[in-house]
Amino acid sequence: MPIVQPGKRPAKRFAASKVLGGKFAHGSRATNVDLNVVPMVDMMTMLVIFLLQQFSATGEVLYMQKDIKLPDARHGQQIEVAPVVAINSTQVVVSGQKVADVADLEKDPSQIIAPLVEKLRDEKKRWDFIHQNDRDREKDWKGDVNVQADVKVPFRVVRRVMTSAAEAGYGNVNFAVVEEGAAAAAAAAAKAVR
Amino acid sequence: MGGGAMPEGGGRGKKKRRTLDVTVNVVPAIDLLSCCISFLLFTAVWTQISRLQTSPTGSGSPTETQPTKALTVTVTIGERGYVLATSAGAQIEIPLAGRAGDGAAAYDLKTLTDRLKKLKTEFPDQAAITVAADDAVVYADLVHTIDACVGVGLANVSVMGAG
């Protein structure tokens, strides 16, 4: 079967007719259609600019968890890569591994969470191993640890985490917060969706 | 797609004019933008998380280099509100602004900020502050207090337990 150009196919007698056959005449109209892509390019440019503004070279240091709602703050600094201690209402987690239950911590009178200290010491050993050939290794060591805690976690739990981190050699505790502008924008967006 | 106006008439009659309309091929631009959008969407970080740097009191961290003659400023967060104390002898109590529906304490952050601003004006070189919190204080209140301290320029924040 031959390949034919799509279009109307009148009966032969209509095509031959001088009166009716005129509108079926082929070749009078070009089949190429110019598509105006300028609005699409404009939109894509706007999208690229917006996404570039959102871009973060540090990547996602902390992963938002459903059971942890971070507080908002205005004067936070850019977060850096460091071991993350996540505290929710039930457990304390370091780099994805549970180290303690909050209920057990309430019963334990000790100020230090031993598994947390051990885990953080492991992290420090790993850092030491990676930087073993660095001349300024001691200077480069900042002792940063990121604490990602839920808004309702009591300070007695946070204090023990801080004490344990200091015991393991992590003297700089960074509290993870959501930037207030971003939080407000997210809340407004959620409200608009509702 | 780029267009230009035709020149005014008045040239020599039968000479054929060249059109000024130029079609710019935007397909490569669309390809590039599509790649950019795909990459940026994959790597986008939608939640802007930042950090408030603190140090536990007595941890001996390298950031704790304070001048020896600096004033010691302590903000205590208790169940009755804030207590702002300095080593100069000043002690200011800032009571709670109220209580939320669930009984949670609502701290008067605005007054604390004003007091800290005043303190910073009096001691412009002061950068260190100690935040002492009760065990029952929730993390959000602690963070808001630290944020207020950092906001007025007291960026070297130490955290300790009250009492």
Short mmCIF file of C-alpha atoms in Angstrom, two decimals:
data_model
loop_
_atom_site.label_atom_id
_atom_site.label_comp_id
_atom_site.label_asym_id
_atom_site.label_seq_id
_atom_site.Cartn_x
_atom_site.Cartn_y
_atom_site.Cartn_z
CA MET A 1 0.00 0.00 0.00
CA PRO A 2 1.51 3.33 -0.96
CA ILE A 3 2.22 5.96 1.62
CA VAL A 4 -0.01 8.93 1.03
CA GLN A 5 -0.03 12.35 2.55
CA PRO A 6 -2.74 12.75 5.16
CA GLY A 7 -5.66 14.96 4.32
CA LYS A 8 -9.13 14.93 2.90
CA ARG A 9 -9.85 12.37 0.18
CA PRO A 10 -12.88 13.29 -1.81
CA ALA A 11 -14.51 11.00 -4.25
CA LYS A 12 -13.03 11.17 -7.74
CA ARG A 13 -16.07 12.87 -9.22
CA PHE A 14 -15.93 15.60 -6.57
CA ALA A 15 -12.23 16.11 -7.15
CA ALA A 16 -12.84 16.40 -10.88
CA SER A 17 -15.72 18.81 -10.45
CA LYS A 18 -14.98 22.42 -11.34
CA VAL A 19 -17.39 23.68 -8.70
CA LEU A 20 -16.75 21.35 -5.83
CA GLY A 21 -13.26 20.20 -6.65
CA GLY A 22 -11.60 23.55 -5.96
CA LYS A 23 -11.43 23.23 -2.20
CA PHE A 24 -9.89 19.80 -2.49
CA ALA A 25 -7.07 21.03 -4.64
CA HIS A 26 -3.77 19.81 -3.30
CA GLY A 27 -0.57 21.76 -3.01
CA SER A 28 -2.15 25.11 -2.41
CA ARG A 29 -1.36 25.21 1.31
CA ALA A 30 2.02 24.45 2.86
CA THR A 31 2.02 21.60 5.33
CA ASN A 32 4.88 23.10 7.39
CA VAL A 33 3.67 24.99 10.41
CA ASP A 34 5.84 27.36 12.39
CA LEU A 35 5.55 26.74 16.09
CA ASN A 36 6.25 29.79 18.22
CA VAL A 37 8.63 28.51 20.87
CA VAL A 38 9.60 31.87 22.33
CA PRO A 39 7.17 31.64 25.30
CA MET A 40 8.49 28.17 26.06
CA VAL A 41 12.09 29.38 26.02
CA ASP A 42 11.09 32.29 28.29
CA MET A 43 9.43 29.93 30.72
CA MET A 44 12.39 27.57 30.73
CA THR A 45 14.78 30.45 31.35
CA MET A 46 12.69 31.55 34.32
CA LEU A 47 12.68 27.99 35.64
CA VAL A 48 16.45 27.72 35.32
CA ILE A 49 16.96 31.01 37.17
CA PHE A 50 14.61 29.92 39.96
CA LEU A 51 16.27 26.52 40.30
CA LEU A 52 19.73 28.08 40.28
CA GLN A 53 18.67 30.26 43.19
CA GLN A 54 17.54 27.17 45.05
CA PHE A 55 20.75 25.32 44.24
CA SER A 56 22.97 24.39 47.11
CA ALA A 57 26.49 23.19 46.45
CA THR A 58 26.76 21.48 49.84
CA GLY A 59 23.94 19.13 48.97
CA GLU A 60 21.65 17.64 51.52
CA VAL A 61 23.62 17.28 54.75
CA LEU A 62 20.54 16.58 56.81
CA TYR A 63 17.62 14.55 55.65
CA MET A 64 14.26 15.75 56.84
CA GLN A 65 12.51 13.09 58.84
CA LYS A 66 8.80 12.86 59.39
CA ASP A 67 9.08 12.48 63.15
CA ILE A 68 11.43 15.45 63.58
CA LYS A 69 10.10 18.96 63.21
CA LEU A 70 12.95 21.43 63.29
CA PRO A 71 12.53 24.85 64.91
CA ASP A 72 12.96 27.94 62.79
CA ALA A 73 15.62 30.61 63.23
CA ARG A 74 16.69 33.75 61.45
CA HIS A 75 20.40 33.95 62.05
CA GLY A 76 21.65 30.52 61.12
CA GLN A 77 24.82 29.85 59.19
CA GLN A 78 25.27 27.51 56.29
CA ILE A 79 25.29 23.94 57.46
CA GLU A 80 28.44 21.87 56.96
CA VAL A 81 29.13 18.20 56.62
CA ALA A 82 29.54 16.62 60.07
CA PRO A 83 28.17 13.64 61.96
CA VAL A 84 24.45 14.04 62.53
CA VAL A 85 22.78 13.17 65.82
CA ALA A 86 19.03 13.00 65.30
CA ILE A 87 16.77 13.14 68.35
CA ASN A 88 13.08 12.49 68.06
CA SER A 89 10.54 11.86 70.78
CA THR A 90 11.49 8.20 71.14
CA GLN A 91 15.11 7.63 70.15
CA VAL A 92 18.56 9.04 69.50
CA VAL A 93 20.05 8.16 66.13
CA VAL A 94 23.57 8.76 64.82
CA SER A 95 24.19 8.52 61.09
CA GLY A 96 21.12 6.34 60.67
CA GLN A 97 21.87 3.97 63.57
CA LYS A 98 19.92 4.03 66.81
CA VAL A 99 22.12 4.52 69.86
CA ALA A 100 19.60 5.07 72.63
CA ASP A 101 15.93 5.18 73.53
CA VAL A 102 14.71 8.40 75.08
CA ALA A 103 12.65 6.41 77.63
CA ASP A 104 15.82 4.59 78.76
CA LEU A 105 17.69 7.89 79.01
CA GLU A 106 15.04 9.23 81.38
CA LYS A 107 15.73 6.31 83.74
CA ASP A 108 19.51 6.40 83.46
CA PRO A 109 21.07 8.98 85.82
CA SER A 110 24.35 9.13 83.87
CA GLN A 111 25.13 12.34 82.01
CA ILE A 112 26.77 10.50 79.12
CA ILE A 113 25.21 8.24 76.55
CA ALA A 114 27.88 5.55 76.19
CA PRO A 115 26.84 4.13 72.77
CA LEU A 116 26.71 7.67 71.39
CA VAL A 117 30.21 8.42 72.67
CA GLU A 118 31.45 5.19 71.13
CA LYS A 119 29.82 5.92 67.80
CA LEU A 120 31.19 9.45 67.69
CA ARG A 121 34.65 8.20 68.58
CA ASP A 122 34.39 5.83 65.63
CA GLU A 123 33.50 8.79 63.44
CA LYS A 124 36.50 10.68 64.76
CA LYS A 125 38.78 7.72 64.11
CA ARG A 126 37.48 7.60 60.58
CA TRP A 127 38.20 11.31 60.14
CA ASP A 128 41.69 10.79 61.57
CA PHE A 129 42.32 7.93 59.17
CA ILE A 130 41.19 9.96 56.18
CA HIS A 131 43.34 12.93 57.19
CA GLN A 132 46.32 10.95 58.47
CA ASN A 133 48.68 12.47 55.92
CA ASP A 134 47.55 16.05 56.42
CA ARG A 135 50.16 18.25 58.04
CA ASP A 136 47.64 20.53 59.68
CA ARG A 137 45.39 17.76 60.84
CA GLU A 138 45.10 19.07 64.38
CA LYS A 139 44.27 22.55 63.15
CA ASP A 140 41.74 21.29 60.63
CA TRP A 141 39.84 19.35 63.24
CA LYS A 142 36.89 21.51 64.20
CA GLY A 143 34.93 19.00 66.24
CA ASP A 144 31.63 19.83 64.59
CA VAL A 145 28.58 17.72 65.18
CA ASN A 146 25.09 18.50 63.90
CA VAL A 147 22.20 17.96 66.26
CA GLN A 148 18.86 17.53 64.56
CA ALA A 149 16.22 17.48 67.26
CA ASP A 150 12.48 17.75 67.32
CA VAL A 151 11.01 21.01 68.65
CA LYS A 152 9.51 19.27 71.67
CA VAL A 153 12.57 17.35 72.80
CA PRO A 154 13.41 18.44 76.37
CA PHE A 155 16.75 20.04 77.10
CA ARG A 156 17.74 17.23 79.50
CA VAL A 157 18.07 14.92 76.48
CA VAL A 158 19.85 17.51 74.35
CA ARG A 159 22.23 18.26 77.24
CA ARG A 160 23.24 14.62 77.50
CA VAL A 161 23.83 14.46 73.78
CA MET A 162 26.00 17.57 74.01
CA THR A 163 27.94 16.19 76.95
CA SER A 164 28.48 12.90 75.13
CA ALA A 165 29.65 14.72 72.01
CA ALA A 166 32.11 16.78 74.07
CA GLU A 167 33.34 13.55 75.70
CA ALA A 168 34.01 12.09 72.25
CA GLY A 169 35.96 15.17 71.18
CA TYR A 170 33.22 17.06 69.39
CA GLY A 171 33.23 20.46 71.08
CA ASN A 172 31.21 22.41 68.52
CA VAL A 173 27.57 21.50 68.55
CA ASN A 174 25.52 22.85 65.67
CA PHE A 175 21.79 22.94 66.20
CA ALA A 176 19.97 22.33 62.95
CA VAL A 177 17.21 24.84 62.26
CA VAL A 178 15.00 25.77 59.36
CA GLU A 179 15.62 29.24 57.99
CA GLU A 180 12.70 31.38 59.01
CA GLY A 181 12.08 32.83 55.55
CA ALA A 182 12.02 29.38 54.02
CA ALA A 183 9.76 28.08 56.77
CA ALA A 184 7.33 30.96 56.26
CA ALA A 185 7.32 30.38 52.51
CA ALA A 186 6.66 26.67 52.99
CA ALA A 187 3.82 27.40 55.42
CA ALA A 188 2.31 29.93 53.01
CA ALA A 189 2.56 27.44 50.15
CA ALA A 190 0.89 24.74 52.26
CA LYS A 191 -1.87 27.17 53.23
CA ALA A 192 -2.37 28.15 49.60
CA VAL A 193 -2.67 24.49 48.58
CA ARG A 194 -5.33 23.93 51.25
CA MET B 1 11.91 34.65 15.37
CA GLY B 2 13.93 37.77 15.53
CA GLY B 3 12.27 40.36 13.38
CA GLY B 4 13.33 43.65 11.88
CA ALA B 5 11.49 46.48 10.19
CA MET B 6 11.63 46.65 6.44
CA PRO B 7 13.54 49.65 5.18
CA GLU B 8 11.59 52.63 3.94
CA GLY B 9 10.64 52.65 0.27
CA GLY B 10 12.39 54.94 -2.16
CA GLY B 11 15.12 52.74 -3.38
CA ARG B 12 15.65 51.96 -6.99
CA GLY B 13 12.50 50.44 -8.35
CA LYS B 14 13.15 46.95 -9.59
CA LYS B 15 16.08 46.08 -7.39
CA LYS B 16 15.12 43.17 -5.19
CA ARG B 17 15.56 43.89 -1.51
CA ARG B 18 16.84 41.38 0.99
CA THR B 19 14.54 40.78 3.90
CA LEU B 20 15.81 41.67 7.36
CA ASP B 21 13.82 38.93 9.07
CA VAL B 22 16.13 36.32 10.55
CA THR B 23 15.05 33.03 11.99
CA VAL B 24 17.10 32.09 15.01
CA ASN B 25 17.34 28.39 15.64
CA VAL B 26 16.32 28.04 19.25
CA VAL B 27 16.34 24.26 19.35
CA PRO B 28 19.88 24.02 20.86
CA ALA B 29 18.88 26.59 23.45
CA ILE B 30 15.83 24.52 24.36
CA ASP B 31 18.00 21.40 24.61
CA LEU B 32 20.44 23.15 26.90
CA LEU B 33 17.70 24.58 29.08
CA SER B 34 16.00 21.20 29.32
CA CYS B 35 19.25 19.60 30.50
CA CYS B 36 19.80 22.41 33.01
CA ILE B 37 16.27 22.07 34.37
CA SER B 38 16.59 18.30 34.72
CA PHE B 39 19.92 18.60 36.54
CA LEU B 40 18.74 21.37 38.83
CA LEU B 41 15.51 19.56 39.66
CA PHE B 42 17.44 16.44 40.62
CA THR B 43 19.88 18.36 42.80
CA ALA B 44 17.45 20.88 44.25
CA VAL B 45 17.36 21.26 48.04
CA TRP B 46 13.90 22.43 48.93
CA THR B 47 14.31 22.82 52.67
CA GLN B 48 16.83 25.46 53.67
CA ILE B 49 18.43 24.10 56.79
CA SER B 50 20.99 26.16 58.63
CA ARG B 51 22.86 25.78 61.89
CA LEU B 52 23.31 27.66 65.11
CA GLN B 53 26.78 27.05 66.41
CA THR B 54 27.16 26.51 70.13
CA SER B 55 29.58 24.83 72.45
CA PRO B 56 28.88 22.97 75.65
CA THR B 57 30.33 24.87 78.60
CA GLY B 58 33.67 23.44 79.64
CA SER B 59 34.20 21.45 76.45
CA GLY B 60 37.42 23.34 75.73
CA SER B 61 36.55 23.87 72.11
CA PRO B 62 38.81 26.04 69.95
CA THR B 63 36.10 28.66 69.46
CA GLU B 64 36.07 29.46 73.13
CA THR B 65 38.85 32.01 72.91
CA GLN B 66 37.49 34.88 74.91
CA PRO B 67 39.33 37.88 76.17
CA THR B 68 40.12 37.37 79.82
CA LYS B 69 38.55 40.63 80.90
CA ALA B 70 35.29 40.11 79.04
CA LEU B 71 32.00 40.43 80.75
CA THR B 72 30.23 37.18 81.54
CA VAL B 73 26.66 37.26 80.34
CA THR B 74 24.26 34.47 81.21
CA VAL B 75 20.71 33.96 80.07
CA THR B 76 18.87 31.42 82.16
CA ILE B 77 15.75 29.85 80.69
CA GLY B 78 13.52 28.67 83.47
CA GLU B 79 9.91 27.80 83.98
CA ARG B 80 9.15 31.39 85.07
CA GLY B 81 10.88 33.06 82.16
CA TYR B 82 14.30 34.43 81.37
CA VAL B 83 16.88 35.73 83.81
CA LEU B 84 19.58 37.83 82.22
CA ALA B 85 22.60 38.17 84.48
CA THR B 86 26.01 39.72 83.99
CA SER B 87 29.22 39.49 85.93
CA ALA B 88 28.88 43.25 86.52
CA GLY B 89 26.10 42.44 88.95
CA ALA B 90 23.06 43.16 86.83
CA GLN B 91 20.24 40.69 87.02
CA ILE B 92 17.09 41.21 84.98
CA GLU B 93 14.11 38.95 85.18
CA ILE B 94 11.94 38.66 82.10
CA PRO B 95 8.73 36.82 82.99
CA LEU B 96 6.83 34.56 80.62
CA ALA B 97 4.69 36.25 78.01
CA GLY B 98 1.98 33.70 78.74
CA ARG B 99 1.16 30.09 78.26
CA ALA B 100 0.02 28.31 75.16
CA GLY B 101 -3.17 26.27 75.02
CA ASP B 102 -1.33 23.06 75.85
CA GLY B 103 0.32 24.67 78.89
CA ALA B 104 3.66 25.22 77.20
CA ALA B 105 5.56 28.30 78.30
CA ALA B 106 5.61 31.23 75.90
CA TYR B 107 8.84 33.14 76.49
CA ASP B 108 9.07 36.88 75.99
CA LEU B 109 11.64 36.80 73.24
CA LYS B 110 11.07 40.40 72.20
CA THR B 111 11.96 41.82 75.60
CA LEU B 112 14.99 39.56 75.81
CA THR B 113 16.15 40.77 72.40
CA ASP B 114 15.71 44.40 73.46
CA ARG B 115 17.71 43.80 76.66
CA LEU B 116 20.46 42.02 74.76
CA LYS B 117 20.61 44.83 72.22
CA LYS B 118 20.98 47.35 75.01
CA LEU B 119 23.71 45.23 76.57
CA LYS B 120 25.50 44.95 73.23
CA THR B 121 25.34 48.74 72.86
CA GLU B 122 26.95 49.17 76.25
CA PHE B 123 29.60 46.50 75.60
CA PRO B 124 30.18 46.45 71.85
CA ASP B 125 33.17 44.08 72.12
CA GLN B 126 31.18 41.49 73.97
CA ALA B 127 30.61 38.39 71.84
CA ALA B 128 30.28 35.61 74.38
CA ILE B 129 27.13 34.57 76.15
CA THR B 130 26.12 31.53 78.13
CA VAL B 131 22.65 30.11 77.79
CA ALA B 132 21.62 28.02 80.77
CA ALA B 133 18.44 26.04 80.36
CA ASP B 134 16.28 24.07 82.74
CA ASP B 135 15.91 20.39 82.00
CA ALA B 136 12.26 20.80 81.08
CA VAL B 137 12.86 23.54 78.51
CA VAL B 138 12.03 22.30 75.04
CA TYR B 139 14.50 22.42 72.17
CA ALA B 140 12.50 25.03 70.24
CA ASP B 141 12.72 27.55 73.09
CA LEU B 142 16.42 26.92 73.48
CA VAL B 143 17.01 27.47 69.76
CA HIS B 144 14.92 30.66 69.69
CA THR B 145 16.91 32.04 72.62
CA ILE B 146 20.23 31.21 70.94
CA ASP B 147 18.92 32.77 67.73
CA ALA B 148 18.09 35.97 69.60
CA CYS B 149 21.61 36.04 71.07
CA VAL B 150 23.25 35.50 67.68
CA GLY B 151 20.95 38.09 66.15
CA VAL B 152 22.20 40.88 68.40
CA GLY B 153 25.84 39.99 67.81
CA LEU B 154 26.54 37.68 70.73
CA ALA B 155 27.63 34.91 68.42
CA ASN B 156 29.87 32.92 70.75
CA VAL B 157 27.16 30.97 72.52
CA SER B 158 27.86 28.38 75.21
CA VAL B 159 25.09 26.13 76.42
CA MET B 160 24.82 24.60 79.86
CA GLY B 161 22.23 23.21 82.21
CA ALA B 162 20.69 25.54 84.74
CA GLY B 163 21.09 24.80 88.43
#
